[in-house]
mmCIF file of N, CA and C in Angstrom:
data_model
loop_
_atom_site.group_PDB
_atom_site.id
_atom_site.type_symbol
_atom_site.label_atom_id
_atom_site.label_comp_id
_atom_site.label_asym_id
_atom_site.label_seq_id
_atom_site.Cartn_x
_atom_site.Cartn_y
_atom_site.Cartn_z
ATOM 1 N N UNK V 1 61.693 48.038 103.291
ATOM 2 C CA UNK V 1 61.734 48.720 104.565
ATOM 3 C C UNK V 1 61.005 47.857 105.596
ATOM 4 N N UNK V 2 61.812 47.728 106.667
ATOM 5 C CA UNK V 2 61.017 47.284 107.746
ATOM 6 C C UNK V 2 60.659 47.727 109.117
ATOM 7 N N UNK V 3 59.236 47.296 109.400
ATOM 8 C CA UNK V 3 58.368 47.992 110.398
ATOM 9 C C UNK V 3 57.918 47.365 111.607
ATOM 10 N N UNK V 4 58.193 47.323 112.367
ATOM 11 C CA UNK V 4 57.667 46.935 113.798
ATOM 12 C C UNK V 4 56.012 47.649 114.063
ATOM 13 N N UNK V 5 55.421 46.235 114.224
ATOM 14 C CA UNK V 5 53.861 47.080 114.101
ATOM 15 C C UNK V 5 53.196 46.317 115.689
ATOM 16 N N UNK V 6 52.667 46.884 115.918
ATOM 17 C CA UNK V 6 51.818 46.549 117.751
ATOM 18 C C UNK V 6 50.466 46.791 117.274
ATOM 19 N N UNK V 7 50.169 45.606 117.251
ATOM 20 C CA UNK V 7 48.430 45.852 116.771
ATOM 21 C C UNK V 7 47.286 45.386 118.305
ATOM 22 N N UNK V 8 47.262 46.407 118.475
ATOM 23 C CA UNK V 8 46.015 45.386 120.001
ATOM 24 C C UNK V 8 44.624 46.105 120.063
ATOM 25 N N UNK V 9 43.677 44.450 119.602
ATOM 26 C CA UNK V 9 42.605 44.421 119.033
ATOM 27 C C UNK V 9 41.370 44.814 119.999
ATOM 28 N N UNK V 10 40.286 44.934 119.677
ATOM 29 C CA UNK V 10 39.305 45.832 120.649
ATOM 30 C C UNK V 10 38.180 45.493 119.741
ATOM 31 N N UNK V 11 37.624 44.129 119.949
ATOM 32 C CA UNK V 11 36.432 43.828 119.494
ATOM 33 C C UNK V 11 35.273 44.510 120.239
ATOM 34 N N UNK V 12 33.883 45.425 119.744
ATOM 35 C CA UNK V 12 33.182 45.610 121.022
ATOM 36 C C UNK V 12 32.193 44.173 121.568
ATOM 37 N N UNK V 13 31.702 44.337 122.406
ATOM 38 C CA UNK V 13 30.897 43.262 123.094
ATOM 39 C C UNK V 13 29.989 43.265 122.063
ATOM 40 N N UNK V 14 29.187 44.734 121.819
ATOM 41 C CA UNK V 14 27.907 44.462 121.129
ATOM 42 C C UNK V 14 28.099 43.888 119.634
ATOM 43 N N UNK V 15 29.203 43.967 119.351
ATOM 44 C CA UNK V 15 29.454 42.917 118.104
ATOM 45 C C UNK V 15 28.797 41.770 118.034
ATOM 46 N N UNK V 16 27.847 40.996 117.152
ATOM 47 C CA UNK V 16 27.273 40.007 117.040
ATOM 48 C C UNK V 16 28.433 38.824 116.675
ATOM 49 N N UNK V 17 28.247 37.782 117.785
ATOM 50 C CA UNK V 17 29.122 36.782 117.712
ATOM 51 C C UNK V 17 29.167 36.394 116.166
ATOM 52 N N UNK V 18 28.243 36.087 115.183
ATOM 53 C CA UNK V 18 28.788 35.788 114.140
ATOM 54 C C UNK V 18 29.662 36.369 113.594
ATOM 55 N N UNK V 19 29.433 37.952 113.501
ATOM 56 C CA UNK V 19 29.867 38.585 112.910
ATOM 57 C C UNK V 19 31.714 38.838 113.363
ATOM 58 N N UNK V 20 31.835 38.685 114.370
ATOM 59 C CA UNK V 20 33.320 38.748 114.969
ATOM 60 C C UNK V 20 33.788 37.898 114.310
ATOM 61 N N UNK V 21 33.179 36.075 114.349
ATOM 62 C CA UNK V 21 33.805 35.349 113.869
ATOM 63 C C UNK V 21 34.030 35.307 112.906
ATOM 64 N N UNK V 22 33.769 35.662 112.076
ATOM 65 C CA UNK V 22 33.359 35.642 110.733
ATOM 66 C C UNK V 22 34.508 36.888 110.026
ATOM 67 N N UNK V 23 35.019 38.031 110.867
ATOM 68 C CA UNK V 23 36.105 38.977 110.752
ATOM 69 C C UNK V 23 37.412 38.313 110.929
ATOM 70 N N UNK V 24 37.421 37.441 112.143
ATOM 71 C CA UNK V 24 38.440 37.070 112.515
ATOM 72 C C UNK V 24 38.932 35.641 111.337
ATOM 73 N N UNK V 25 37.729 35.357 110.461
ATOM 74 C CA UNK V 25 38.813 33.903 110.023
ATOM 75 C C UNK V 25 39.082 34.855 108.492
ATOM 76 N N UNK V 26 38.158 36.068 108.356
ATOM 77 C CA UNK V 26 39.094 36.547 107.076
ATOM 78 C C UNK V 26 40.436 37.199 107.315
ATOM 79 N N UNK V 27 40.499 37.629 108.758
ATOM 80 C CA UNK V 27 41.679 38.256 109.216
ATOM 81 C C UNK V 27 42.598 37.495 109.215
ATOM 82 N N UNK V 28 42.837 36.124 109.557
ATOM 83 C CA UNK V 28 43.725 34.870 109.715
ATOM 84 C C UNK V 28 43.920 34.434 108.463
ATOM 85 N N UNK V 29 43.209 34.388 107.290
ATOM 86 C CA UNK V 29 43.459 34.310 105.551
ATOM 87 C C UNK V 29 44.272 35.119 105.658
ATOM 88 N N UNK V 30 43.923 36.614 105.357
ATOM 89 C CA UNK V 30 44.824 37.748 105.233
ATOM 90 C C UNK V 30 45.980 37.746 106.067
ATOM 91 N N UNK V 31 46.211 37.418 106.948
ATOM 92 C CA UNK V 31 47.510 37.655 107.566
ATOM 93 C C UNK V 31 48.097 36.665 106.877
ATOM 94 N N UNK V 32 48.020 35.320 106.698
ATOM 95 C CA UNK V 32 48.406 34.431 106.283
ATOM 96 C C UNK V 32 48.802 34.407 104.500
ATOM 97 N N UNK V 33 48.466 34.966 104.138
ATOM 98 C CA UNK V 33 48.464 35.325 102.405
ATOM 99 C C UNK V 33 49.493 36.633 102.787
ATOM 100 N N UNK V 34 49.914 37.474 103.690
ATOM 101 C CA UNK V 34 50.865 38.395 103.506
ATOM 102 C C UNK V 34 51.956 37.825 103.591
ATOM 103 N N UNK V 35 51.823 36.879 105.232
ATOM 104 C CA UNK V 35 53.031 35.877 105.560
ATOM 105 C C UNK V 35 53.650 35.075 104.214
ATOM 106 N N UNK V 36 52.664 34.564 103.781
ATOM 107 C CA UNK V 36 53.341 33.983 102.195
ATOM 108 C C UNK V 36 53.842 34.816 100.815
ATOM 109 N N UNK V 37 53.465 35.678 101.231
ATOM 110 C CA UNK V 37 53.814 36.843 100.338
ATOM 111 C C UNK V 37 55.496 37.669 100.907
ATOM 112 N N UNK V 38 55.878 37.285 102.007
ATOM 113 C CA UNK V 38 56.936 37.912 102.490
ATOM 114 C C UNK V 38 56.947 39.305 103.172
ATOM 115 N N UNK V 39 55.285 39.837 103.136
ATOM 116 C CA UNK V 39 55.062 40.518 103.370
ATOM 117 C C UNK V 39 55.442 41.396 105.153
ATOM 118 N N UNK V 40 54.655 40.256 105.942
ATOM 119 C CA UNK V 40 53.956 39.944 106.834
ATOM 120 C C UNK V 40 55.386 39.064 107.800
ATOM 121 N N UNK V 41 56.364 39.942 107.939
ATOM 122 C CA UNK V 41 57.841 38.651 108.291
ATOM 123 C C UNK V 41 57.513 37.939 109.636
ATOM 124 N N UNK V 42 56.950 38.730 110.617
ATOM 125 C CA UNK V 42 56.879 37.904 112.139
ATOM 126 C C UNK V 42 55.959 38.139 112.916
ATOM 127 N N UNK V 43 54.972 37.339 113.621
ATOM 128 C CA UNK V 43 53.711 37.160 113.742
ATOM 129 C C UNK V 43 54.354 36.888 115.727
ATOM 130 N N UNK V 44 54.157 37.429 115.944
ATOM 131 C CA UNK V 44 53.749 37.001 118.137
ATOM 132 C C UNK V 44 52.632 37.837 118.588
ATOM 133 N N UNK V 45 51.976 36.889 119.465
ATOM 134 C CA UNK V 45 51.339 37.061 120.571
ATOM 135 C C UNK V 45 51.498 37.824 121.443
ATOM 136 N N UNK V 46 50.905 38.504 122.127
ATOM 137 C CA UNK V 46 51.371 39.063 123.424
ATOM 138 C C UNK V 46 50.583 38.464 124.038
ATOM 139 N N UNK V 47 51.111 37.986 125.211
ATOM 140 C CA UNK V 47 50.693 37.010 125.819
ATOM 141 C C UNK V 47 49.665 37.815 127.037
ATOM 142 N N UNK V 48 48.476 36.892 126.769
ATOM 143 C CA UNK V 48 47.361 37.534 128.285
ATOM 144 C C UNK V 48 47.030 38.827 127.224
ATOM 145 N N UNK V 49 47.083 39.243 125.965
ATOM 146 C CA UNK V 49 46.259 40.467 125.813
ATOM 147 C C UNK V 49 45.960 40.088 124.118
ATOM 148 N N UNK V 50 44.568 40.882 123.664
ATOM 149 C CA UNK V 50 44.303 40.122 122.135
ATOM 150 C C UNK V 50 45.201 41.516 121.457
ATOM 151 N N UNK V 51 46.093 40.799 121.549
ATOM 152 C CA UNK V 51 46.855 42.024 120.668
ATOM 153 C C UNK V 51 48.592 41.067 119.965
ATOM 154 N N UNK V 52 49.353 41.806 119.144
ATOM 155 C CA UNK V 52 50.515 41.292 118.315
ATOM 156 C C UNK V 52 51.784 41.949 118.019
ATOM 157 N N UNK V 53 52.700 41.619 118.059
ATOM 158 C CA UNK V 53 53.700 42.154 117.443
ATOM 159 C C UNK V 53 54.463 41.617 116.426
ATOM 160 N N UNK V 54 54.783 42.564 115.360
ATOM 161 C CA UNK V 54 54.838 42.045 114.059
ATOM 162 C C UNK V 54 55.569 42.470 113.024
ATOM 163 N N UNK V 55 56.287 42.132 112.157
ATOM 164 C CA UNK V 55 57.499 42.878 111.478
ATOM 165 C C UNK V 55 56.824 42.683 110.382
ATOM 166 N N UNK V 56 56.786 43.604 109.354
ATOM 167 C CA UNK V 56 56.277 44.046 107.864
ATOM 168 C C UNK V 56 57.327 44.631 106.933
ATOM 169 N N UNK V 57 57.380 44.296 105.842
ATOM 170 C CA UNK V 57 58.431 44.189 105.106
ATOM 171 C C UNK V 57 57.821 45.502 104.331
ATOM 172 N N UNK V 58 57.646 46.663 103.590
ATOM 173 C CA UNK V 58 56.783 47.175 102.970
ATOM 174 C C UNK V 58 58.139 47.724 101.939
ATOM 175 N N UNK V 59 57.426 48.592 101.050
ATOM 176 C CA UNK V 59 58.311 49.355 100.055
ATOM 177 C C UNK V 59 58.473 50.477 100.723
ATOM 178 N N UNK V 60 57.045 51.001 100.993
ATOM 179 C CA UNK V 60 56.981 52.456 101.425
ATOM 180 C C UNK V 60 55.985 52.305 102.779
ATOM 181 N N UNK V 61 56.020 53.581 103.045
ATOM 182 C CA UNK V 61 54.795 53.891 104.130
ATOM 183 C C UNK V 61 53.498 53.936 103.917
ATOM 184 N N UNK V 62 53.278 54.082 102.217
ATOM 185 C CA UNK V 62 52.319 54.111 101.878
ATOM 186 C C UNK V 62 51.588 52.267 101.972
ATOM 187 N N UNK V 63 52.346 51.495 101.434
ATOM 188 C CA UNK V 63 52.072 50.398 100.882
ATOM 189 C C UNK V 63 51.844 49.610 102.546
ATOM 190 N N UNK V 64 52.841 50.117 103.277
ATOM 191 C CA UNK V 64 52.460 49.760 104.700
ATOM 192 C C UNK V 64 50.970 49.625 105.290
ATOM 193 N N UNK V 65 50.270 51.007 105.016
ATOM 194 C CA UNK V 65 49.603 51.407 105.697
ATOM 195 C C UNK V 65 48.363 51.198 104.652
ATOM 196 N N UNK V 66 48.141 50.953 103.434
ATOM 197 C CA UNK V 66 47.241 50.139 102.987
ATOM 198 C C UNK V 66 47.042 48.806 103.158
ATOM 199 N N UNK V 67 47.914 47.713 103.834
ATOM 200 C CA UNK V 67 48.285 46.524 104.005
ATOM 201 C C UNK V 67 47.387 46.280 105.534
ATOM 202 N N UNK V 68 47.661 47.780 106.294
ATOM 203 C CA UNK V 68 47.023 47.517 107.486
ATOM 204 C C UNK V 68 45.523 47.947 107.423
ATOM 205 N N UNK V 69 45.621 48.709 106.680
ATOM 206 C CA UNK V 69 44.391 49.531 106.757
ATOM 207 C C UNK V 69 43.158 48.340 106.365
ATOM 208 N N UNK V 70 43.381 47.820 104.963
ATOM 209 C CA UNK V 70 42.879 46.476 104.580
ATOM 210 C C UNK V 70 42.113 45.245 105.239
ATOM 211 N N UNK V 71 42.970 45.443 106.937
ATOM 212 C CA UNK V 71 42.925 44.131 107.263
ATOM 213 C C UNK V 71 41.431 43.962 108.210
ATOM 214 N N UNK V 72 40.901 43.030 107.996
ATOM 215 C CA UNK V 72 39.432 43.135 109.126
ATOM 216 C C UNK V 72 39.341 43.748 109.785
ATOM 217 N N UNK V 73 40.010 43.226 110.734
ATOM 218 C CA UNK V 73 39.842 43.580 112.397
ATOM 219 C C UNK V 73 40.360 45.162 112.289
ATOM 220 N N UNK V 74 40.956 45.294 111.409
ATOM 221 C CA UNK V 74 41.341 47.119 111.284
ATOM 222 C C UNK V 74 40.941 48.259 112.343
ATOM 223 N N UNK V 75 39.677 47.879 111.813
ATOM 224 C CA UNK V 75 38.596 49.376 112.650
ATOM 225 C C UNK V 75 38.071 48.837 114.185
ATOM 226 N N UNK V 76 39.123 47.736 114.562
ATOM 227 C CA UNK V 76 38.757 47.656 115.770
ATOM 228 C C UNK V 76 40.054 47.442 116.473
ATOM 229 N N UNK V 77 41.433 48.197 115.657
ATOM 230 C CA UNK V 77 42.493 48.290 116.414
ATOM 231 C C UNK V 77 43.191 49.572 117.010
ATOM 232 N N UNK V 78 43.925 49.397 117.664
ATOM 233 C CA UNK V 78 45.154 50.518 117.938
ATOM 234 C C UNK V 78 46.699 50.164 117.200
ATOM 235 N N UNK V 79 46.926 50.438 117.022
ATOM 236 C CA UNK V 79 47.925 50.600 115.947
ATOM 237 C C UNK V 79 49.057 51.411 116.438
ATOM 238 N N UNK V 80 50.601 50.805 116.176
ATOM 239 C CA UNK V 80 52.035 51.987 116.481
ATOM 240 C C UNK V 80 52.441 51.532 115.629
ATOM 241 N N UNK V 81 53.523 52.146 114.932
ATOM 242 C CA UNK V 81 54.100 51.774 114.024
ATOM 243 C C UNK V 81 55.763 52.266 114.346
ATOM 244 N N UNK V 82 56.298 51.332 114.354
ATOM 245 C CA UNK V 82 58.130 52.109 114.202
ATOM 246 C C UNK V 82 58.836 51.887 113.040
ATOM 247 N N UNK V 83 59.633 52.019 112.825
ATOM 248 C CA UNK V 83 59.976 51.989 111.231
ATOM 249 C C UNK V 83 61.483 51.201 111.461
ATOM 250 N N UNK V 84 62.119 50.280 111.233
ATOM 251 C CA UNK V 84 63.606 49.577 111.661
ATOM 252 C C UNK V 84 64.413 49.978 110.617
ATOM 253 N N UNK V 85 65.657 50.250 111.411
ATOM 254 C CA UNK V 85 67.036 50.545 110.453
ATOM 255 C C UNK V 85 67.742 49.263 110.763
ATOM 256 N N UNK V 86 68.990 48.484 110.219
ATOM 257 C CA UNK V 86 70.081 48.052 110.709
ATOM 258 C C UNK V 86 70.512 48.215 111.335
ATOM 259 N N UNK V 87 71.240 47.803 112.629
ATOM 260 C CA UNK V 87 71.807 47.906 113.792
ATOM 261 C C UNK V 87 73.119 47.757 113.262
ATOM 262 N N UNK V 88 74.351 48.520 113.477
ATOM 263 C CA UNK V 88 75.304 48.082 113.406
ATOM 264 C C UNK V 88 76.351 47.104 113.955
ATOM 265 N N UNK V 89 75.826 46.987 115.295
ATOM 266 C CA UNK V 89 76.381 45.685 116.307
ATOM 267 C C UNK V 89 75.792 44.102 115.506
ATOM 268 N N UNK V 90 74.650 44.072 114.505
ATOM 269 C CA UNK V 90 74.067 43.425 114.453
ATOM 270 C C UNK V 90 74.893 42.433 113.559
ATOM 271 N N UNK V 91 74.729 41.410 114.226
ATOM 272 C CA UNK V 91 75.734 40.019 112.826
ATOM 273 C C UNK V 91 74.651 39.300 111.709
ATOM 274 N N UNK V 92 73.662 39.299 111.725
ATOM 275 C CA UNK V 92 72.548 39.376 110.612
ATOM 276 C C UNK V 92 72.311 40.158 109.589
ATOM 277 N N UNK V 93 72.150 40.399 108.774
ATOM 278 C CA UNK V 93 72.012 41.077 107.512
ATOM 279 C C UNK V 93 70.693 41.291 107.203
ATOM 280 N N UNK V 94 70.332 42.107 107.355
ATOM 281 C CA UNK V 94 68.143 42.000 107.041
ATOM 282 C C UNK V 94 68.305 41.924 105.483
#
């Protein structure tokens, strides 16, 4: 199943600079170990804001939402989730 996910991040200030950094390069492992996993299908920027949009391959909703829940920066996001069907106009095959 695949998921369209909008993650936009919300570090607070009073966060101790180490400590951000130090979230953010396990967050960049982890994203990167899903990406190789097939997990994790498409990674963008939104440009001008610390935030992403991102396609996730999951089984279920469950497995989804432990995948996100997991991830560092987690408890310092906002989170949507849409869920993708096939388009029928579509000439790609997911």
């Amino acid at each position: 199943m695949l998921f369209l996910v909008q993650m936009q991040v919300n570090i607070p200030s009073t966060l101790d600079k180490a400590t951000a950094d130090a979230l953010k390069k396990e967050e960049k492992e982890m994203s990167q170990k899903l990406q190789r996993e097939g997990k994790w299908r498409d990674l963008w920027r939104v440009v001008g804001q610390y935030a992403n949009v991102s396609v996730f391959n999951a089984d279920s909703n469950d497995e989804l939402h432990q995948m996100l829940s997991a991830l560092p920066l987690y408890p310092f996001m906002n989170i949507t989730v849409t869920p993708l069907a096939q388009h029928p106009s579509a000439i790609a095959a997911i």
